[in-house]
mmCIF file of C-alpha atoms in Angstrom:
data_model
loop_
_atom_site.group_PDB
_atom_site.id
_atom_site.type_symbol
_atom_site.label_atom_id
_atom_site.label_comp_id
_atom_site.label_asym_id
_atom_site.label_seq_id
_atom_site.Cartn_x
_atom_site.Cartn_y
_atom_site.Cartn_z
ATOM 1 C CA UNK A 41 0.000 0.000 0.000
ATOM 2 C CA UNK A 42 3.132 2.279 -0.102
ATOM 3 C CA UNK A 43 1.887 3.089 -3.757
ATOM 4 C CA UNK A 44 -1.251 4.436 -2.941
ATOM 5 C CA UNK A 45 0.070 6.294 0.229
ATOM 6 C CA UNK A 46 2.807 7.877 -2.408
ATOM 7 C CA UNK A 47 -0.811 9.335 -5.003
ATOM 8 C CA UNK A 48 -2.735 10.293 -1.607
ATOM 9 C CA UNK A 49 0.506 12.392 -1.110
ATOM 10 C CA UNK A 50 0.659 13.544 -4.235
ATOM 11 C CA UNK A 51 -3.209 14.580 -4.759
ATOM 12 C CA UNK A 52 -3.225 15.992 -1.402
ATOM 13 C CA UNK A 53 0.123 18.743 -2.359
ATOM 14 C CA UNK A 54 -1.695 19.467 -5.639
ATOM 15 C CA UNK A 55 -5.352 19.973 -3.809
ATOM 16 C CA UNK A 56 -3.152 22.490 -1.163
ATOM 17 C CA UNK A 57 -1.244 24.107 -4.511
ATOM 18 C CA UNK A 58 -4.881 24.720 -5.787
ATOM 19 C CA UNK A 59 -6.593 25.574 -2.826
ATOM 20 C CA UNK A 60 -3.447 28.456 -2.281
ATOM 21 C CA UNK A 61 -3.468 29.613 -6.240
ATOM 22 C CA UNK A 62 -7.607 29.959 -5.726
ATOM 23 C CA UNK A 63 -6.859 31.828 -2.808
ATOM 24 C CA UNK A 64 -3.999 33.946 -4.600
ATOM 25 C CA UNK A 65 -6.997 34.258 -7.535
ATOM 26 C CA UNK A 66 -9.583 35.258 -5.416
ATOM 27 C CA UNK A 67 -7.362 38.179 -3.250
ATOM 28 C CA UNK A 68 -6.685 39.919 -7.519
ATOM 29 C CA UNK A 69 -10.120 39.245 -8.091
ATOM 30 C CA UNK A 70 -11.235 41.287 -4.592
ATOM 31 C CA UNK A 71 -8.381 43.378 -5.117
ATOM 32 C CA UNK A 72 -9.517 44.354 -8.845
ATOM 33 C CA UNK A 73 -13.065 44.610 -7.630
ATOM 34 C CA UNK A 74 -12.366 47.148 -4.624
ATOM 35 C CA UNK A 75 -9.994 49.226 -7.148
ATOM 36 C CA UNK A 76 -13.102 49.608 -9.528
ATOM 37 C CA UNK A 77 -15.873 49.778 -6.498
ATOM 38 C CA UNK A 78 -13.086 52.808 -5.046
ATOM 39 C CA UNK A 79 -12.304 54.820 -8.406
ATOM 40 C CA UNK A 80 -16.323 55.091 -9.752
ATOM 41 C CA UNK A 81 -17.384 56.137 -6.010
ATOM 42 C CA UNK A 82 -15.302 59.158 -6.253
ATOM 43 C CA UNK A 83 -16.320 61.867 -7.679
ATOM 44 C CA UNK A 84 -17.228 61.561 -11.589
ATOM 45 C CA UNK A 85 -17.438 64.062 -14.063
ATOM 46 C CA UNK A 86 -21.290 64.156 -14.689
ATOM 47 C CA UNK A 87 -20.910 67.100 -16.865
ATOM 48 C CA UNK A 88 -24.424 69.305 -16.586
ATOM 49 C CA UNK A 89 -27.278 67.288 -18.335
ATOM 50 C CA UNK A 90 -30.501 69.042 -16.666
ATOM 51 C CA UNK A 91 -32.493 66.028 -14.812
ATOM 52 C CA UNK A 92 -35.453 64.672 -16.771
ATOM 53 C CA UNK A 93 -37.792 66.337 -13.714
ATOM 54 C CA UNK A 94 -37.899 67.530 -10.218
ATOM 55 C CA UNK A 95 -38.672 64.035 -9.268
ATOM 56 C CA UNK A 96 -36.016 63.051 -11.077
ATOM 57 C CA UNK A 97 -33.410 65.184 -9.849
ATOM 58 C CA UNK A 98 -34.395 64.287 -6.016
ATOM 59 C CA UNK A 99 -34.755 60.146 -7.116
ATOM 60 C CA UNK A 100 -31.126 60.833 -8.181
ATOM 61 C CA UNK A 101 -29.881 62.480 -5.522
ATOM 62 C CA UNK A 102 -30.940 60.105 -2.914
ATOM 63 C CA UNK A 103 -29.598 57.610 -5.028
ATOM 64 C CA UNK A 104 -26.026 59.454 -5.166
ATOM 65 C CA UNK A 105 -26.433 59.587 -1.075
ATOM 66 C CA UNK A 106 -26.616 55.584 -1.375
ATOM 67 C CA UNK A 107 -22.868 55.283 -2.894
ATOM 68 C CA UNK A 108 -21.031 53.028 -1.373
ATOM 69 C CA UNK A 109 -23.721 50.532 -0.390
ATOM 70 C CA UNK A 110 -23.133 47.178 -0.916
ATOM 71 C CA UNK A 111 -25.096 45.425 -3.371
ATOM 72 C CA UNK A 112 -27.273 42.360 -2.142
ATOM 73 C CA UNK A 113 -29.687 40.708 -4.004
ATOM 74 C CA UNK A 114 -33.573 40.970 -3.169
ATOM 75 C CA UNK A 115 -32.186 44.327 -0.935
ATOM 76 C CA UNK A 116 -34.420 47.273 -1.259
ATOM 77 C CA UNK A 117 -32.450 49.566 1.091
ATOM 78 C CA UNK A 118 -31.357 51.262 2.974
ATOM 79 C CA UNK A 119 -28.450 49.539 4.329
ATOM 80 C CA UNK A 120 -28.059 47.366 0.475
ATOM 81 C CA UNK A 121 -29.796 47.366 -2.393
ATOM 82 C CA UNK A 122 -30.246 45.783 -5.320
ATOM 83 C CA UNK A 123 -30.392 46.906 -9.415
ATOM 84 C CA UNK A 124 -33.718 47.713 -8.755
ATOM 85 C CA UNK A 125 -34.051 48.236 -5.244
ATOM 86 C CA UNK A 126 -31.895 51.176 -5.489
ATOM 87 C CA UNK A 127 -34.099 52.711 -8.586
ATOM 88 C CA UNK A 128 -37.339 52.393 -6.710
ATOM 89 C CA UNK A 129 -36.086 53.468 -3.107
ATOM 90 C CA UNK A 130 -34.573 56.790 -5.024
ATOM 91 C CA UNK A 131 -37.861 57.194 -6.307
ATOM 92 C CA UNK A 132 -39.582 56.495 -3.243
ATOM 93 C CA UNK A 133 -37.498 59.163 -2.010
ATOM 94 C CA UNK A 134 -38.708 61.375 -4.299
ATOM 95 C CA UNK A 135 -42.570 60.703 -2.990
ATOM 96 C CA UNK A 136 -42.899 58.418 -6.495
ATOM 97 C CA UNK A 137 -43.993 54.909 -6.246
ATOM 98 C CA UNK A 138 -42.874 52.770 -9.229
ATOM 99 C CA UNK A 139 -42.489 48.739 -9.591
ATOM 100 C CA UNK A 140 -39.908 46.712 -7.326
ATOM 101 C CA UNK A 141 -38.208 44.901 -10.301
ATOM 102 C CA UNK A 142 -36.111 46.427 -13.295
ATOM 103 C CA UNK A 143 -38.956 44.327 -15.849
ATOM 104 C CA UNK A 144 -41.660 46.063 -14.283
ATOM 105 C CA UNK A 145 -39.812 49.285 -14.324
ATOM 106 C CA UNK A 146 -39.231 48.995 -18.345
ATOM 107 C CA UNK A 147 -42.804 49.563 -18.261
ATOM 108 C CA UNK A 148 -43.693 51.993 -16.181
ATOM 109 C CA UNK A 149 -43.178 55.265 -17.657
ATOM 110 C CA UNK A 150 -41.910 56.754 -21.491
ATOM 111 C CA UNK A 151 -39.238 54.509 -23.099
ATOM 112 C CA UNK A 152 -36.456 56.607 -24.478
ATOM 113 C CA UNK A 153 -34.760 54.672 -27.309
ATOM 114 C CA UNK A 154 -31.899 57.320 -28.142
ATOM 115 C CA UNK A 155 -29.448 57.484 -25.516
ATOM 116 C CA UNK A 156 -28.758 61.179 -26.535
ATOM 117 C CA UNK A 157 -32.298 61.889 -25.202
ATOM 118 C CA UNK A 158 -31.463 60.650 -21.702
ATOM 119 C CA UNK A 159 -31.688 63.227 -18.788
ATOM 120 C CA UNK A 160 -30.361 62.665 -15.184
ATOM 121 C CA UNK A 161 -32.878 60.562 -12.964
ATOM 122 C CA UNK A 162 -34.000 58.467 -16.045
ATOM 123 C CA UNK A 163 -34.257 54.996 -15.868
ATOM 124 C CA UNK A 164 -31.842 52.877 -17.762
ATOM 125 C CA UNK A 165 -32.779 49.437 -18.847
ATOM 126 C CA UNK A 166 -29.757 46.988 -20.021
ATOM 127 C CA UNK A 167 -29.875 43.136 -21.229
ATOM 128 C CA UNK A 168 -32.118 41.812 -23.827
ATOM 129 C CA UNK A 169 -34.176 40.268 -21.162
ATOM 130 C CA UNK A 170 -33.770 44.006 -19.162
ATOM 131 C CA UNK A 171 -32.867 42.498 -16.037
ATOM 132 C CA UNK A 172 -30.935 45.203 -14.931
ATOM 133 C CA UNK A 173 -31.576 49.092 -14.205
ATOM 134 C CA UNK A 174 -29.796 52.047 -13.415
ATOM 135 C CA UNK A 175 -30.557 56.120 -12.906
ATOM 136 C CA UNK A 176 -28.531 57.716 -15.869
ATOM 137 C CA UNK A 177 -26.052 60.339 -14.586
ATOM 138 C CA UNK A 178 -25.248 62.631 -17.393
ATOM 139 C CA UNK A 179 -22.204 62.123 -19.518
ATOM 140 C CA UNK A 180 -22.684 58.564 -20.549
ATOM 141 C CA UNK A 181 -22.650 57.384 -17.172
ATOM 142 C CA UNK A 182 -24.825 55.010 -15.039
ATOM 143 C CA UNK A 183 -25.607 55.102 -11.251
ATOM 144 C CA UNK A 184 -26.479 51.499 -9.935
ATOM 145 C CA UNK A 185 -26.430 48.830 -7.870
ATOM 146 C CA UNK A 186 -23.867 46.340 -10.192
ATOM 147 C CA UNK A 187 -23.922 43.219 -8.850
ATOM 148 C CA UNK A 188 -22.764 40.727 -5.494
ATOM 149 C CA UNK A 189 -19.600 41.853 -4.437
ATOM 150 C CA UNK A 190 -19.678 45.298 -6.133
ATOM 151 C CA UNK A 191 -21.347 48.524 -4.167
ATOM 152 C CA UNK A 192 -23.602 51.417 -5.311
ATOM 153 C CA UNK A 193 -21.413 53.198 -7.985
ATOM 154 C CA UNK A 194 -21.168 55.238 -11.222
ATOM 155 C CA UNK A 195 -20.044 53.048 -14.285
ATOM 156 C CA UNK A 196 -19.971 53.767 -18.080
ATOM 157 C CA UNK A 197 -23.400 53.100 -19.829
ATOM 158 C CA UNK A 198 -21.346 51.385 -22.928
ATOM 159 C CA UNK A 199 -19.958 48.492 -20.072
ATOM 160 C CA UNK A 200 -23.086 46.815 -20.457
ATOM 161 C CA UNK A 201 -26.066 46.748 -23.659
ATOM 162 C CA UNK A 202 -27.936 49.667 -23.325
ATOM 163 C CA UNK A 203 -31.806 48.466 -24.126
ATOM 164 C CA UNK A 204 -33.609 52.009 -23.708
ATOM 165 C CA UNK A 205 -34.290 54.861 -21.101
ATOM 166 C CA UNK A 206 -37.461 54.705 -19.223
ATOM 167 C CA UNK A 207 -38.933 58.376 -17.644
ATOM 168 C CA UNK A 208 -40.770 58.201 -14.828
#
């Protein structure tokens, strides 16, 4: 059996060479995430597109207060949100009750096709299947709730397939 003991050995040492490159992986992966998470909650240049309405400008501005939240799924603020738990607390905010999930929210005002037409505070619908949603920022940018692992956070509309706006 001094065979097998010799393969157990050897399986075992490449398991712990795996277990410590995963680990190695997984610290660049965090590391890369908290670099992008810390650079788009800084200050971005939003340039000075006029918001879409008065409830548009206050939905984004309680949004903006949220930076920095961590995203969870199914979280609806205000401690985490989600894509669209973030949209519809800002509007909330705002004394404007629209749907809880980004589908819904494709619906539930004017859909804005030409990206150029977008003011601040409008909805922005991405994916084919528009499962996620953002408040548009001005200047080609995106404030959302990304993903697990990510926080609130501005992000460049073209990083993901813009499907239309939606105004509220």
């Amino acid at each position: 059996g001094n065979k097998k003991k010799e393969v157990q050995g050897k399986l075992a040492e490449a398991q712990k060479l795996l277990n410590t490159l995963t680990a190695k992986e997984k610290a660049a992966l965090d590391a890369e995430q908290a670099r992008a998470n810390r650079s788009s909650t800084e200050r971005v240049d939003l340039k000075d597109a006029p918001p879409a309405s008065g409830r548009a400008s206050a939905a984004f501005s309680a949004a903006q207060s949220q930076i920095g939240k961590p995203y969870v799924y199914g979280a609806t603020g205000p401690s985490s949100f989600d894509c669209s738990g973030l949209t519809s607390w800002a509007y909330a905010q705002a004394g404007v009750s629209i749907p809880r999930t980004s589908e819904a929210q494709a619906n539930a005002g004017t859909r804005i096709y030409n990206q150029s037409d977008l003011k601040v505070g409008d909805l922005v619908i991405f994916y084919g299947d528009m499962h996620h949603v953002g408040l548009y920022a001005g200047n080609g940018q995106v404030l959302h709730a990304p993903h697990t692992g990510a926080v609130v956070r501005y992000e460049a509309m073209g990083n993901m397939p813009f499907q239309f706006g939606v105004r509220i």
